[in-house]
C-alpha positions as semicolon CSV with decimal commas, in nm:
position;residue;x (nm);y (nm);z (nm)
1;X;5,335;0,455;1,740
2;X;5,155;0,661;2,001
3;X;4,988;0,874;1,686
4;X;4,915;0,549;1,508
5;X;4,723;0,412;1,829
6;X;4,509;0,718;1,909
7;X;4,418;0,703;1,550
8;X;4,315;0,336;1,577
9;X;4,114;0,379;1,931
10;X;3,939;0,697;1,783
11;X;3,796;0,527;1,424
12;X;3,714;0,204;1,693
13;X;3,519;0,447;1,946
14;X;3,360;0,635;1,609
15;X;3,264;0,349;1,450
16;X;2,894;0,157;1,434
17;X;3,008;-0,161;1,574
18;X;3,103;0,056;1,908
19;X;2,763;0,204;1,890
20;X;2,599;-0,135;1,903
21;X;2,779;-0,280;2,166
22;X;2,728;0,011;2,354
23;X;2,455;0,249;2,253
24;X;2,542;0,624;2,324
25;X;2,178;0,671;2,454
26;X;2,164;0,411;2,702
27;X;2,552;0,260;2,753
28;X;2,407;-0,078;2,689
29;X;2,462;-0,335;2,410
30;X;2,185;-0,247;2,153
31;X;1,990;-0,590;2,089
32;X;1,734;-0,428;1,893
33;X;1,960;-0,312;1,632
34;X;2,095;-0,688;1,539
35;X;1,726;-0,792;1,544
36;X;1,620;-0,477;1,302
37;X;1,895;-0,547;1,064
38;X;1,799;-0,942;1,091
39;X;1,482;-0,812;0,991
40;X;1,589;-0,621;0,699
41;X;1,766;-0,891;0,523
42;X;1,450;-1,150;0,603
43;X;1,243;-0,900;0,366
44;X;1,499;-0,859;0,116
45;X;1,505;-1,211;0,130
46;X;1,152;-1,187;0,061
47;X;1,139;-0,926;-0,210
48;X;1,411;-1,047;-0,396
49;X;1,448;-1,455;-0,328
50;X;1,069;-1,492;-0,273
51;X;0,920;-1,229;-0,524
52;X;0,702;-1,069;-0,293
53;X;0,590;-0,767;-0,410
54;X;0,992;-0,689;-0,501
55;X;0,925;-0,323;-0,640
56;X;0,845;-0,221;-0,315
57;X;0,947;-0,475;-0,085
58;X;1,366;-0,414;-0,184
59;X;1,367;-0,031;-0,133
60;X;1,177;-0,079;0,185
61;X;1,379;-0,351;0,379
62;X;1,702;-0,177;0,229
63;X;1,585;0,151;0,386
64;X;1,496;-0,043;0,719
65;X;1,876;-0,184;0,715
66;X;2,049;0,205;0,680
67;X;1,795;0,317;0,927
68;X;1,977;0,073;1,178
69;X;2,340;0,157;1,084
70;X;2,433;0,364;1,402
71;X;2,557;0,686;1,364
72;X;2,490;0,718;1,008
73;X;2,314;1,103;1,012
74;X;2,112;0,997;0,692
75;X;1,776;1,134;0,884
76;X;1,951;1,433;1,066
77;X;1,714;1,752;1,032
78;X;1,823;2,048;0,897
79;X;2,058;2,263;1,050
80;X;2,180;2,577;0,933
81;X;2,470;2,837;1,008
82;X;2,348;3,205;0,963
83;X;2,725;3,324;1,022
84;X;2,840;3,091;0,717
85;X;2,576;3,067;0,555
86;X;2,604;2,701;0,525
87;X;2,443;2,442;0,676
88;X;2,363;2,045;0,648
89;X;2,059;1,783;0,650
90;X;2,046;1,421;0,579
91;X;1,981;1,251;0,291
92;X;1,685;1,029;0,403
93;X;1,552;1,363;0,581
94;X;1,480;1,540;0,255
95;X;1,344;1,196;0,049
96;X;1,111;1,159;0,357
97;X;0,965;1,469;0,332
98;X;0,772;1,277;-0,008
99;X;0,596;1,096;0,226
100;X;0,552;1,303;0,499
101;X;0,366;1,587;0,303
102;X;0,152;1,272;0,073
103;X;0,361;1,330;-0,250
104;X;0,472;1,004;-0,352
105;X;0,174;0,865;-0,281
106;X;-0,030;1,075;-0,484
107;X;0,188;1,040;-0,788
108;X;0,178;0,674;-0,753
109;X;-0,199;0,700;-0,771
110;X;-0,105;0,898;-1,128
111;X;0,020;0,602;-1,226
112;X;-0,180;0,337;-1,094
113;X;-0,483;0,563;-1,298
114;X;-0,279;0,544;-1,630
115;X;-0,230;0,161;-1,589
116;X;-0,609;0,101;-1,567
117;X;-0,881;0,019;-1,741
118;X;-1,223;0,164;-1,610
119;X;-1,419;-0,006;-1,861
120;X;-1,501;-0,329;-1,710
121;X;-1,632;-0,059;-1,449
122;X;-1,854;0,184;-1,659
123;X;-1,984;-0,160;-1,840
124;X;-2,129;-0,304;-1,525
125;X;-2,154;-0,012;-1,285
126;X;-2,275;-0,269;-0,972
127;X;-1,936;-0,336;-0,910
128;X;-1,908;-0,030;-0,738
129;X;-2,144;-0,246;-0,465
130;X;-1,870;-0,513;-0,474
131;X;-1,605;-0,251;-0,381
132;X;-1,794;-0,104;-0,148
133;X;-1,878;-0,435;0,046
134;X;-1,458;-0,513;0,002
135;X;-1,426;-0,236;0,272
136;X;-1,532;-0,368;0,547
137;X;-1,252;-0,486;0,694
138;X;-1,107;-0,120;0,743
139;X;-1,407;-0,025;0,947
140;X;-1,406;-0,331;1,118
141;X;-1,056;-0,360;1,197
142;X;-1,073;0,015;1,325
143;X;-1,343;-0,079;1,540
144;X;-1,129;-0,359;1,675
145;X;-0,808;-0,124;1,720
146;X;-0,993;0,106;1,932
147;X;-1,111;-0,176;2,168
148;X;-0,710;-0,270;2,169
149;X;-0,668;0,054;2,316
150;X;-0,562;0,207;2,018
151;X;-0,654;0,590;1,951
152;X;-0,920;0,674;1,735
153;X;-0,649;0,820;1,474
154;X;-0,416;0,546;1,504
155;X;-0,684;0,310;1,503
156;X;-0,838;0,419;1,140
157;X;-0,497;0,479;0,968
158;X;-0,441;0,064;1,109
159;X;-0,816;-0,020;0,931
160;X;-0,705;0,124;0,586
161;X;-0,445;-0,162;0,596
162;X;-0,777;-0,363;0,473
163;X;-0,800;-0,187;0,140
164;X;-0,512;-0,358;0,034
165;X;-0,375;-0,068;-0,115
166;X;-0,025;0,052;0,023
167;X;-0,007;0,415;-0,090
168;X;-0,325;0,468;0,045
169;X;-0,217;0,306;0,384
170;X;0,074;0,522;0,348
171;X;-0,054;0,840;0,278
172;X;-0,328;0,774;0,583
173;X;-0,061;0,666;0,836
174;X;0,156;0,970;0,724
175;X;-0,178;1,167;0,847
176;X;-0,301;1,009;1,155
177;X;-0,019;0,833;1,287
178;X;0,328;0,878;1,158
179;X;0,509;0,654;1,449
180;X;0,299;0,339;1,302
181;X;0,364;0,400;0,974
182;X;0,670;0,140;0,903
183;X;0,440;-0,154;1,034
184;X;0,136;-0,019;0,855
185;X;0,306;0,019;0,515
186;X;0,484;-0,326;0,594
187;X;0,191;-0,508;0,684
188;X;0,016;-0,351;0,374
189;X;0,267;-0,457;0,089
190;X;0,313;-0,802;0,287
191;X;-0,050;-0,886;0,229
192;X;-0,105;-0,779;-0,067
193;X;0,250;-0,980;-0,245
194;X;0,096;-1,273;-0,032
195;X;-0,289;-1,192;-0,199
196;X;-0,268;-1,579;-0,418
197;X;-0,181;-1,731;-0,057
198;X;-0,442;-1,592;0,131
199;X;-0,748;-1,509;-0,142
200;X;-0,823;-1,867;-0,239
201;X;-0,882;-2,006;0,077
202;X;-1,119;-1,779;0,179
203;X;-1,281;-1,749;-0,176
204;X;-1,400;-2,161;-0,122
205;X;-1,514;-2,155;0,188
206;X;-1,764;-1,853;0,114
207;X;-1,873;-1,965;-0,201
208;X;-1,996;-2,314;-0,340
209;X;-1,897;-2,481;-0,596
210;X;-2,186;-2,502;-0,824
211;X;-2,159;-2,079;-0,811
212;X;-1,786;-2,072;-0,892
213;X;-1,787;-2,286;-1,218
214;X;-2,122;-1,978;-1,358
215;X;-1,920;-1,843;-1,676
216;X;-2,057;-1,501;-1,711
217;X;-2,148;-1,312;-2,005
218;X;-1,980;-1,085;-2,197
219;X;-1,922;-0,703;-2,080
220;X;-2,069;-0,454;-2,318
221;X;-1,816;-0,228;-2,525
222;X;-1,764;0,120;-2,385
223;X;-1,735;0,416;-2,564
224;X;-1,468;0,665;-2,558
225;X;-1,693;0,903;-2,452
226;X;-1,783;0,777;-2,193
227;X;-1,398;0,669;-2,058
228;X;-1,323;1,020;-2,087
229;X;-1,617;1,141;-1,904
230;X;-1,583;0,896;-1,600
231;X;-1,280;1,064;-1,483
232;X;-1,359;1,404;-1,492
233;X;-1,723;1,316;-1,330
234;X;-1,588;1,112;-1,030
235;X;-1,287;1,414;-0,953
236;X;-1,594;1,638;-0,915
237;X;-1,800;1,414;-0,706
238;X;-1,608;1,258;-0,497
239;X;-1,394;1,562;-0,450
240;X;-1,695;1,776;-0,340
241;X;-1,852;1,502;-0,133
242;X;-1,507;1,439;0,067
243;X;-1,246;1,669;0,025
244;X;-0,975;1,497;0,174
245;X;-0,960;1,227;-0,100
246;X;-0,821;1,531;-0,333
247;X;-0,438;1,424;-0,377
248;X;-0,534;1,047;-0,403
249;X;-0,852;1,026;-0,607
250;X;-0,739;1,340;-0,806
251;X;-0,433;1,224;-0,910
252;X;-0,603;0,867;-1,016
253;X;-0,836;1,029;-1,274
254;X;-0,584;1,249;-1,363
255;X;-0,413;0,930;-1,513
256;X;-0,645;0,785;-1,596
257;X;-0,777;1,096;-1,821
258;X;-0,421;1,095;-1,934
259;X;-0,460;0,707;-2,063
260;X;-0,813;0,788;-2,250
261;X;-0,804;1,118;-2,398
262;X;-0,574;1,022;-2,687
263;X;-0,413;1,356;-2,713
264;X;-0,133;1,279;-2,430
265;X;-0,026;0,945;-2,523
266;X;0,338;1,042;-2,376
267;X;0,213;1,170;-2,025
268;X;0,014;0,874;-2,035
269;X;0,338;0,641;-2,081
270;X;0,566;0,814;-1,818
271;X;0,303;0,837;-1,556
272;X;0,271;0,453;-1,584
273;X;0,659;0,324;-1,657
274;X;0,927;0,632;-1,560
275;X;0,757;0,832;-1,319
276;X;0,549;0,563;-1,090
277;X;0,942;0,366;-1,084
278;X;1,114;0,705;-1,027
279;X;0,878;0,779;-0,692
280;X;0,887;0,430;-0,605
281;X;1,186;0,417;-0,467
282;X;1,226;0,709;-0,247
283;X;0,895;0,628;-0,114
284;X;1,004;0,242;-0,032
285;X;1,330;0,390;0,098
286;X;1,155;0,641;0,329
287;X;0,890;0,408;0,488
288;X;1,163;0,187;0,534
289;X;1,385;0,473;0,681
290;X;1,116;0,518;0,994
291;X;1,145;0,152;1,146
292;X;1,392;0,157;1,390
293;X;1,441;-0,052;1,730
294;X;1,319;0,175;1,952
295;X;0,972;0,206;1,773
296;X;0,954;-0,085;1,550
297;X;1,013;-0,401;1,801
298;X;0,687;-0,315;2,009
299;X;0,398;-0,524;2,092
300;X;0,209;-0,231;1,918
301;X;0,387;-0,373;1,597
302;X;0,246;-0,705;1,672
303;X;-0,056;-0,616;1,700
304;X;-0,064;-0,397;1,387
305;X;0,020;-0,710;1,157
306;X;-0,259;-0,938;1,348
307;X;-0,517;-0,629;1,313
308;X;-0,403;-0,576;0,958
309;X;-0,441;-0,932;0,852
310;X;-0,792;-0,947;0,972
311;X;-0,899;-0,650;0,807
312;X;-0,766;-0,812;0,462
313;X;-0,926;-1,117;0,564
314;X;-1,266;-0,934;0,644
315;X;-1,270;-0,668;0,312
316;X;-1,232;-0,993;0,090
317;X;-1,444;-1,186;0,313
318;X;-1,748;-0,874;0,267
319;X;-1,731;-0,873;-0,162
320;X;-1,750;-1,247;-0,143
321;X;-2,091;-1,240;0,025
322;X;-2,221;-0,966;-0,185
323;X;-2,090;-1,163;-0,431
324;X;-2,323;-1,442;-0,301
325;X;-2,632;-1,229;-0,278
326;X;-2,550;-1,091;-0,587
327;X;-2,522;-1,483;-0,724
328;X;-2,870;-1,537;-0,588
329;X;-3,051;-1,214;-0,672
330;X;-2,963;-1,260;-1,040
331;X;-2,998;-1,669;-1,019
332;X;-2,732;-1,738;-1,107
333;X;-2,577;-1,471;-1,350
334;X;-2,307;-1,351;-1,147
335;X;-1,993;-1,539;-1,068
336;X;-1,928;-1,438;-0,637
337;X;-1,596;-1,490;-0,705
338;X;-1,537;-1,150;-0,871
339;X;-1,641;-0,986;-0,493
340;X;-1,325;-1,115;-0,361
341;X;-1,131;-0,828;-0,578
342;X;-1,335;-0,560;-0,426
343;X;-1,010;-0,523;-0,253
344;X;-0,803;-0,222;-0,436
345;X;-0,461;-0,481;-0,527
346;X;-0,485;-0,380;-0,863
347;X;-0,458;-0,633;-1,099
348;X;-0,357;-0,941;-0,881
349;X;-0,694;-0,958;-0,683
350;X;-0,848;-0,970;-1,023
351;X;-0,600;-1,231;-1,166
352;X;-0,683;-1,424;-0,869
353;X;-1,034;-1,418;-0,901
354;X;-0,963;-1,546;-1,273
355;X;-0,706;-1,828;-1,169
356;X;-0,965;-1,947;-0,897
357;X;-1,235;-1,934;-1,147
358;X;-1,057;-2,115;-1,419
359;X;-1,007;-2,377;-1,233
360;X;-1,337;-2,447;-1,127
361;X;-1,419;-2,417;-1,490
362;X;-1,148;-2,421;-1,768
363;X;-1,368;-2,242;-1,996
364;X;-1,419;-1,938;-1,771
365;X;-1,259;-1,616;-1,830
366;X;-1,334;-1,366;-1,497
367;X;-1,066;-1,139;-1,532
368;X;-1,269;-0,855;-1,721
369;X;-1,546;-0,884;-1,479
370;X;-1,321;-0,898;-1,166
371;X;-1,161;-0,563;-1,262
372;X;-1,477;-0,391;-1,218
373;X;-1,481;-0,498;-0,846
374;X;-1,065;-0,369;-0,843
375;X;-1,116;-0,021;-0,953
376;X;-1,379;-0,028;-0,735
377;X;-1,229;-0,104;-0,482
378;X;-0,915;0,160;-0,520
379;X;-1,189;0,470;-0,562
380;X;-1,339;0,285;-0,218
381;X;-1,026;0,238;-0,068
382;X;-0,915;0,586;-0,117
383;X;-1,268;0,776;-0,030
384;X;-1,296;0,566;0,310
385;X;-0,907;0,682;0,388
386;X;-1,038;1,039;0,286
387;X;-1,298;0,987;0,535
388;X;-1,062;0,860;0,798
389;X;-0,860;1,146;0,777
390;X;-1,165;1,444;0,776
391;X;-1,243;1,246;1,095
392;X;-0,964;1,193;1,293
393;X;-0,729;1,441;1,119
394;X;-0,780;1,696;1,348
């Protein structure tokens, strides 16, 4: 009996719910994890009762809840026995490492480039001024994170949280500022799944009404040529011009090349379906992995998701006034509604701009001219990171 009880008293001492009620750090009853795992099931809530951006948002609040089992060694480093020759890491160590050297991102970016269309782009190349003008909430937001006493590096990898483009926010955070980087990529995918709340809004009170029922014209037809060309051209230019957008804009014409040359029709169809799901989920898993109590429950978080919400607010809030100039310059040719997907969500800021159009006007179709904006605004959302990172990479 004395056997049995020892047994007993040493898997209740070993066990997670003894690490909770007192943690081995600090002897204390560990609040933080019951709020962190409360947390976890609110976003899977989200992901999978809600819909929110469920691809992403699953893996990442189930990697949040096994980050918060005590005890678990899932992210132990590696350690190794020269004498045995043996040694052991954890699990979530080795996925992380995807994210922590900007390899899932990139490959996402493969896909995201195979997906896409860069037509509506080539056939009215002033988009590229709509994307541009969606990216001013990253510089303004960084501007704002320094004044919150934010460093200059933490600060910019917080403003790319504006592009609305979460494995650009995640390959920037990885860079500048790996301790924010659960908030960052959780603020990210949480505004863009919540993009038809927040867009429309917004997209009335900047425009009128009279502008958002123009129907514009039709986009001319683009040659192959020329899709094949784009990608190549744009590596070589934007490359050159700043470096550091290499893995991200690289690996997005690479796809994109793959989608319009015709002669790789099955690299084309795994970068977009099997490979993009494949890295999705150790990249959700990882991000998710990193938010723990100690780092996650801060009034630094807080902040983040305020800072991050503004920047969204301010990128869409930029195309819709070009979109307005743009409205008046060419009296009344251009819909400002497509400026609102200047913001890199690829397709739902477009769809948007379509389902807010439509029902100003049932006989509008935007979609086609809002994607110009979208790509747009990925290229822009990845060369201002790029910048970010030359900057304040050190």
């Amino acid at each position: 009996m004395e056997f049995l009880k020892d047994v007993i008293f040493a898997i209740a001492n070993g066990s997670g719910f003894a690490a909770i009620l007192s943690n081995p750090d600090t002897g204390l009853f560990d609040w933080r994890t019951l709020v962190m795992l409360f947390i976890a099931c609110v976003l899977l809530y989200m992901g999978i009762g809600k819909g929110y951006e469920p691809l992403l948002m699953v893996p990442i609040a189930f990697g949040m809840l096994l980050a918060n089992l005590p005890i678990t060694g899932l992210f132990a480093e590696p350690v190794y026995d020269a004498a045995t020759h043996s040694g052991t890491v954890g699990f979530m160590w080795v996925l992380y490492q995807g994210v922590q050297w900007a390899i899932y991102p990139s490959i996402i970016f493969m896909g995201i480039g195979a997906m896409t269309d860069f037509g509506p782009l080539l056939a009215n190349p002033t988009s590229l001024l709509l994307g541009a003008a969606a990216q001013l909430g990253i510089f303004a937001a960084f501007l704002m994170a320094l004044a919150l006493g934010f460093t200059p590096a933490e600060a910019a990898a917080i403003g790319v949280i504006g592009g609305a483009d979460g494995p650009t926010a995640i390959l920037t955070a990885s860079k500048l500022a790996v301790e924010l980087l659960p908030a960052i990529a959780i603020a990210a995918y949480s505004y863009m799944a919540l993009i038809p709340m927040i867009q429309p809004p917004l997209m009335k009170a900047l425009t009128s009404k009279k502008a958002r029922q123009v129907k514009m014209g039709q986009l001319r037809v683009v040659s192959k040529t020329e899709k094949i060309i784009f990608p190549i051209a744009v590596t070589i230019f934007v490359v050159l011009l700043v470096p550091d957008t290499a893995p991200l804009i690289g690996m997005l014409m690479l796809g994109n090349l793959f989608r319009e040359s015709g002669v790789t029709e099955r690299l084309s169809d795994t970068a977009q379906n099997a490979l993009i799901n494949i890295v999705t989920i150790p990249l959700g898993l990882s991000v998710g992995f990193k938010a723990v109590g100690s780092t996650f429950l801060t009034p630094q978080t807080l902040g983040i998701i305020i800072l991050g919400l503004t920047a969204f607010l301010l990128s869409t809030a930029g195309g819709l006034i070009l979109g307005d100039v743009m409205y008046i310059l060419t009296k009344g040719k251009v819909n400002p509604l497509i400026g609102s997907a200047g913001v890199s969500a690829v397709p739902m800021a477009a769809r948007v701009a379509q389902n807010v159009g439509q029902k100003e006007n049932p006989s509008n179709f935007l979609l086609m001219h809002a994607m110009g904006p979208n790509v747009a605004g990925v290229i822009g959302s990845a060369c201002a990171a790029g910048f970010m990172i030359k900057v304040f990479g050190g």
